[in-house]
PDB file of C-alpha atoms in Angstrom:
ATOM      1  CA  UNK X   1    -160.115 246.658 117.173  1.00 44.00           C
ATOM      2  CA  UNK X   2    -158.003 249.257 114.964  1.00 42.00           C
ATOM      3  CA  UNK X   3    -157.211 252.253 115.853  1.00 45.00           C
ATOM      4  CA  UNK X   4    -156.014 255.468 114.323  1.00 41.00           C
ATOM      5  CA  UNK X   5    -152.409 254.066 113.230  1.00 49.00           C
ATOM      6  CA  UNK X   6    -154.315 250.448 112.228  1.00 60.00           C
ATOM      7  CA  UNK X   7    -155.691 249.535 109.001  1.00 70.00           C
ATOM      8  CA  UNK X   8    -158.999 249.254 109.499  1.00 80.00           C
ATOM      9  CA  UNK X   9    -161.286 245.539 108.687  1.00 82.00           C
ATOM     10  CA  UNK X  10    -163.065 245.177 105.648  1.00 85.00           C
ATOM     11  CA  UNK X  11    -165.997 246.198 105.566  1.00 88.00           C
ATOM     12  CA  UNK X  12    -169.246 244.923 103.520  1.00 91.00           C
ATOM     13  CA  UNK X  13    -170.420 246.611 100.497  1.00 91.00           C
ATOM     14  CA  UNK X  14    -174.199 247.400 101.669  1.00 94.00           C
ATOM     15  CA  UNK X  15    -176.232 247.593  98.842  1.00 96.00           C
ATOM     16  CA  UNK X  16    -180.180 248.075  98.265  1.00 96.00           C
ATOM     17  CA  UNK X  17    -181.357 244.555  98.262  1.00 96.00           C
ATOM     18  CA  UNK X  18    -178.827 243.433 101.198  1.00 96.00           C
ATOM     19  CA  UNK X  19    -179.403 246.394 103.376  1.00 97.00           C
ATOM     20  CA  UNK X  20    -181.799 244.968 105.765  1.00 98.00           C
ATOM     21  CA  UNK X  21    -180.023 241.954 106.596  1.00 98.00           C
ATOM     22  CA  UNK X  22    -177.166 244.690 107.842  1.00 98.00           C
ATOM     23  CA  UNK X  23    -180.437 246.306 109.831  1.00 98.00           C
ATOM     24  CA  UNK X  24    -181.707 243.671 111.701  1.00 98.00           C
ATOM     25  CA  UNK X  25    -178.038 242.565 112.208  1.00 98.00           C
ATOM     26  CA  UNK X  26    -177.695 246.080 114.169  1.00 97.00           C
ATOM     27  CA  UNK X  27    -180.187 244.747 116.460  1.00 98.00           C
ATOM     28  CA  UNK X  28    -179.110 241.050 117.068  1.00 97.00           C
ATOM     29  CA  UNK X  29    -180.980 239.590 114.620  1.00 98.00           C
ATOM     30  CA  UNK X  30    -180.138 236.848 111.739  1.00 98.00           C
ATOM     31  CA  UNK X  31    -182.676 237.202 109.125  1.00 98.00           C
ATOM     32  CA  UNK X  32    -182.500 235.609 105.967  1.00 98.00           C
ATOM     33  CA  UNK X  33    -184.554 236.582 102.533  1.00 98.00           C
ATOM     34  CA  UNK X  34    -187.418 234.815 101.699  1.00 98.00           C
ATOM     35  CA  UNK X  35    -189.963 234.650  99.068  1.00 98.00           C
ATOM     36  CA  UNK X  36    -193.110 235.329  99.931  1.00 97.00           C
ATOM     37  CA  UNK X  37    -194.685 233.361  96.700  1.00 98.00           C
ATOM     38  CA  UNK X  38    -192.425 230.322  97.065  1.00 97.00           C
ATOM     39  CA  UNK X  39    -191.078 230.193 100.501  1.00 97.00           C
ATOM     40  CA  UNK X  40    -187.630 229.229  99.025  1.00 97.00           C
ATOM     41  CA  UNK X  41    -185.008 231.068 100.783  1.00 97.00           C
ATOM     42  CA  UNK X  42    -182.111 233.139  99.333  1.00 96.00           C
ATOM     43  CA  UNK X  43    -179.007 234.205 100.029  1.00 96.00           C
ATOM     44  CA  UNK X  44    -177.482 236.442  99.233  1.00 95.00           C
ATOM     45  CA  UNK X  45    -180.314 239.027  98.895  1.00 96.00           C
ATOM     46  CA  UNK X  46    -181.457 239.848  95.338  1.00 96.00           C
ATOM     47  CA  UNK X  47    -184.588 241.219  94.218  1.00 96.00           C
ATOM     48  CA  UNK X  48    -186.063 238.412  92.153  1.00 97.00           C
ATOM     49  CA  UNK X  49    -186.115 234.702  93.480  1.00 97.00           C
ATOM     50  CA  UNK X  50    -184.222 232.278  91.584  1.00 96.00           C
ATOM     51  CA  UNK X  51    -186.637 229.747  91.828  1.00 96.00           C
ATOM     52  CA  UNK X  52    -189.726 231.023  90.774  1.00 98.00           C
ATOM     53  CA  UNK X  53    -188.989 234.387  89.265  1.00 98.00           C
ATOM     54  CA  UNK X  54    -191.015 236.341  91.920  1.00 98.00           C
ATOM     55  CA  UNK X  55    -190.451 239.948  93.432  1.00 97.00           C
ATOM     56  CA  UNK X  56    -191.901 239.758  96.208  1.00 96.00           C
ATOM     57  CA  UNK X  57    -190.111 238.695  99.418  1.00 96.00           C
ATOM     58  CA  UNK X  58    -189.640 239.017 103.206  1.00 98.00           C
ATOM     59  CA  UNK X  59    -187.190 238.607 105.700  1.00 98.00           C
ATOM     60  CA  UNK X  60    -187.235 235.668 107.991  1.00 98.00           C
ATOM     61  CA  UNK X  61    -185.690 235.659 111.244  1.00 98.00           C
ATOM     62  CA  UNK X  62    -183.374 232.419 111.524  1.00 98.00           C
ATOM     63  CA  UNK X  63    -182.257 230.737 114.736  1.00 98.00           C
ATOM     64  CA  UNK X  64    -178.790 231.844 114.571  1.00 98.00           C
ATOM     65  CA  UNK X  65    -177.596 228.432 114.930  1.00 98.00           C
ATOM     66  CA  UNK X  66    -175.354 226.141 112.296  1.00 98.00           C
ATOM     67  CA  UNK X  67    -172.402 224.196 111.655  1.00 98.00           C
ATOM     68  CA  UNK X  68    -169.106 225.005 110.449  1.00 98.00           C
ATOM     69  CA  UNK X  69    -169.148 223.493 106.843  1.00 98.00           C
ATOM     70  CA  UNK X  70    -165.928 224.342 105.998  1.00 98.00           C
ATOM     71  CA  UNK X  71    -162.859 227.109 107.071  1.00 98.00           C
ATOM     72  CA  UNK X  72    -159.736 228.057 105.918  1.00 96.00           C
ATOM     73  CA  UNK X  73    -156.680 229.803 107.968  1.00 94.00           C
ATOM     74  CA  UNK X  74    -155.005 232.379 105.642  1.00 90.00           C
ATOM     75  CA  UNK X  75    -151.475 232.778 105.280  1.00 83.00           C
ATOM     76  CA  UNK X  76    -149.292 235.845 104.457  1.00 80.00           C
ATOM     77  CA  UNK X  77    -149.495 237.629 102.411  1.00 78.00           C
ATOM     78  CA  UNK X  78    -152.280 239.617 104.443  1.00 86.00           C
ATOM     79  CA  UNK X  79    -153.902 242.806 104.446  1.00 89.00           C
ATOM     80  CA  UNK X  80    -152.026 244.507 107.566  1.00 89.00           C
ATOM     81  CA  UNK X  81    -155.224 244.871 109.454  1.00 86.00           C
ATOM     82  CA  UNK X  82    -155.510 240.893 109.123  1.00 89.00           C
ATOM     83  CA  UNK X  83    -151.683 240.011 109.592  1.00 88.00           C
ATOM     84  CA  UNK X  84    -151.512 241.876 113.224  1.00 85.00           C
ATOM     85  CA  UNK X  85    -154.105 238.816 114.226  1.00 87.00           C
ATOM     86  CA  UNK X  86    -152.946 236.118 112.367  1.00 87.00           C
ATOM     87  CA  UNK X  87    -153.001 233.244 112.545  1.00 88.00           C
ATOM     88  CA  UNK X  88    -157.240 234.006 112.555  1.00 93.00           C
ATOM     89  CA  UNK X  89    -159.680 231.660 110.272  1.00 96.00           C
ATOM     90  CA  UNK X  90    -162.590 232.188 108.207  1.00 96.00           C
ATOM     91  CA  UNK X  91    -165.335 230.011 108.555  1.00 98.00           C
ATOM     92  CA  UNK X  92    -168.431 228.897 106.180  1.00 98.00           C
ATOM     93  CA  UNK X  93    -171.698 228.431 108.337  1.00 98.00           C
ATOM     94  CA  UNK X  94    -174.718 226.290 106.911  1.00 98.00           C
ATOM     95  CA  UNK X  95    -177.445 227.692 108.993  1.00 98.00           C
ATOM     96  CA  UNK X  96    -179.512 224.521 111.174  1.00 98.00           C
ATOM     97  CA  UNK X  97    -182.816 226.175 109.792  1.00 96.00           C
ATOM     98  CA  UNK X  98    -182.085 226.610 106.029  1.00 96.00           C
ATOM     99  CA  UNK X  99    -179.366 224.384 105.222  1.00 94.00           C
ATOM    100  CA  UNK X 100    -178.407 225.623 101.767  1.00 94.00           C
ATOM    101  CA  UNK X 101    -177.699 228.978 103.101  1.00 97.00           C
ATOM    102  CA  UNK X 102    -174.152 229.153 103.928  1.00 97.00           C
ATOM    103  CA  UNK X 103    -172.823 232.624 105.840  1.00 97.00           C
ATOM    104  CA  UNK X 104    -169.177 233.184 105.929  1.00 96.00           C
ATOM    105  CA  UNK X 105    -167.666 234.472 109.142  1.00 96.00           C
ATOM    106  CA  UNK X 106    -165.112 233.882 111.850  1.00 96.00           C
ATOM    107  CA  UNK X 107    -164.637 232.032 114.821  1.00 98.00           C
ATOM    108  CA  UNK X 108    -163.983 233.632 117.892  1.00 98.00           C
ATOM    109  CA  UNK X 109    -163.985 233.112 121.430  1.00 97.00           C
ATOM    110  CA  UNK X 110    -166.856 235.883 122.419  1.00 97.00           C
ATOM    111  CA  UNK X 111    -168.206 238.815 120.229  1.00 96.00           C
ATOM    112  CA  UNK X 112    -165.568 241.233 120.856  1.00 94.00           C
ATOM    113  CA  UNK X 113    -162.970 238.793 120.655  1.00 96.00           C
ATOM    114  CA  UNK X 114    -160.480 239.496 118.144  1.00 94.00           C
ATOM    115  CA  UNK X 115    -160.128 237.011 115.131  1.00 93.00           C
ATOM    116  CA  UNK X 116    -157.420 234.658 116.422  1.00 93.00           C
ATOM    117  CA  UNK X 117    -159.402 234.602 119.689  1.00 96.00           C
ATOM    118  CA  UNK X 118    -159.359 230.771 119.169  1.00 95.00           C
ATOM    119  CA  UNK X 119    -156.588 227.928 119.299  1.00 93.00           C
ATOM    120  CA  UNK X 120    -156.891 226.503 115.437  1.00 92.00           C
ATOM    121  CA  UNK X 121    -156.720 223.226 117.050  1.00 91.00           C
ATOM    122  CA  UNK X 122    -160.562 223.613 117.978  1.00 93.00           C
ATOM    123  CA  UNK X 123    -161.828 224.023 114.822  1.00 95.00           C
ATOM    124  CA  UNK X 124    -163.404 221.198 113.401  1.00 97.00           C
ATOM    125  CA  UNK X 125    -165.719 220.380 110.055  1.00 98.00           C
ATOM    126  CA  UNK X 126    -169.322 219.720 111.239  1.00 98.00           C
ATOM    127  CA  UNK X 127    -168.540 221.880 115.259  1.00 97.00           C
ATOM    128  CA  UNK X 128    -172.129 223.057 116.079  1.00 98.00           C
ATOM    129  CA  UNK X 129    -171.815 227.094 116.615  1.00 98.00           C
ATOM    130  CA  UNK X 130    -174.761 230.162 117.552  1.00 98.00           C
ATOM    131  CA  UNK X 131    -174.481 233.755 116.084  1.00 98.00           C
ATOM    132  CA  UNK X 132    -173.245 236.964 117.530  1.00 98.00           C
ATOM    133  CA  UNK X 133    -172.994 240.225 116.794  1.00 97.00           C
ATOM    134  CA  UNK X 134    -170.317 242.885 116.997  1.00 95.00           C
ATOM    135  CA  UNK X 135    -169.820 246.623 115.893  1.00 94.00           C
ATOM    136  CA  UNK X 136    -166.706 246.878 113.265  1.00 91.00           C
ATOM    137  CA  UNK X 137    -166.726 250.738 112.159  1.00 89.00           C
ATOM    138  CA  UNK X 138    -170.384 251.205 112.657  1.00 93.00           C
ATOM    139  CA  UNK X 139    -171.528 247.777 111.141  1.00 95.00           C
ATOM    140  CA  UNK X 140    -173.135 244.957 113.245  1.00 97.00           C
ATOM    141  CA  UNK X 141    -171.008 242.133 112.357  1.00 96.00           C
ATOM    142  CA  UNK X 142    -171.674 238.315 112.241  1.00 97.00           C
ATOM    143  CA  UNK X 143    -169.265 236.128 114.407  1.00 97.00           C
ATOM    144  CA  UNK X 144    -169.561 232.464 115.781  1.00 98.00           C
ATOM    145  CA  UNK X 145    -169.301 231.065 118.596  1.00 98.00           C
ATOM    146  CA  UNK X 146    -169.138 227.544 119.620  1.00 97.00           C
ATOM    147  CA  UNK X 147    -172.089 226.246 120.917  1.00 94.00           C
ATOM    148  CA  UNK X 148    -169.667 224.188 123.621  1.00 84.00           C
ATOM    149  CA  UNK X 149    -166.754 226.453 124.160  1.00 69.00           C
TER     150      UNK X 149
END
């Protein structure tokens, strides 16, 4: 992706309570927070549940599946990193096994595809998409694919 003359990507802020989602990212996985006394699901990660007031919680592996809820395609003015891919979009996932969790990611073409990897024209409210993972300065990253490319 960037190299030493590049801005690099943002990168997440991995804190305490989200820090396993990033781990089980590293190795392919989507897992989602759960708690254990409710079985509600949360995202993002916290340490109490929101439902029920509970601490105690687990981490549920998801099928990496969803649908693009919703996307936007930024415009300049962007971060240089962003601009040398432009035109790129964001995405907003609702996961097919917990549908109020929502991820937010971008569509591209394979894993290591860079962000503008696919034609705007193809994205579309509701397009079914899977998971997949890529390394962006040491952090297994969540991308989409389409399910029919």
């Amino acid at each position: 992706m960037a190299d030493a003359t590049t801005e690099p990507l943002l990168s997440p802020t991995i804190d305490k309570d989200g820090a396993p989602f990033w781990e089980y990212a590293a190795q392919g996985e989507l897992r989602i927070q759960a708690c254990t006394a409710c079985g509600e699901l949360r995202f993002p990660p916290r340490p109490c549940c929101p439902h029920c007031q509970s601490f105690d919680g687990e981490w549920r592996r998801m099928s990496g599946r969803g649908r693009i809820w919703s996307y936007v395609r930024p415009h300049p003015p962007l971060l240089p990193a962003y601009a040398e891919q432009a035109p790129y979009n964001a995405i907003i996932v609702e996961l097919a096994d917990a549908p109020r969790i929502r991820l937010v990611g971008n569509l591209v073409a394979a894993p290591d595809a860079p962000l503008d990897s696919v034609d705007p024209e193809r994205l579309r409210i509701g397009a079914k998409v899977q998971v997949a993972f890529t390394d962006v300065g040491g952090i297994a990253m969540p991308r989409w694919l389409l399910e029919r490319p």
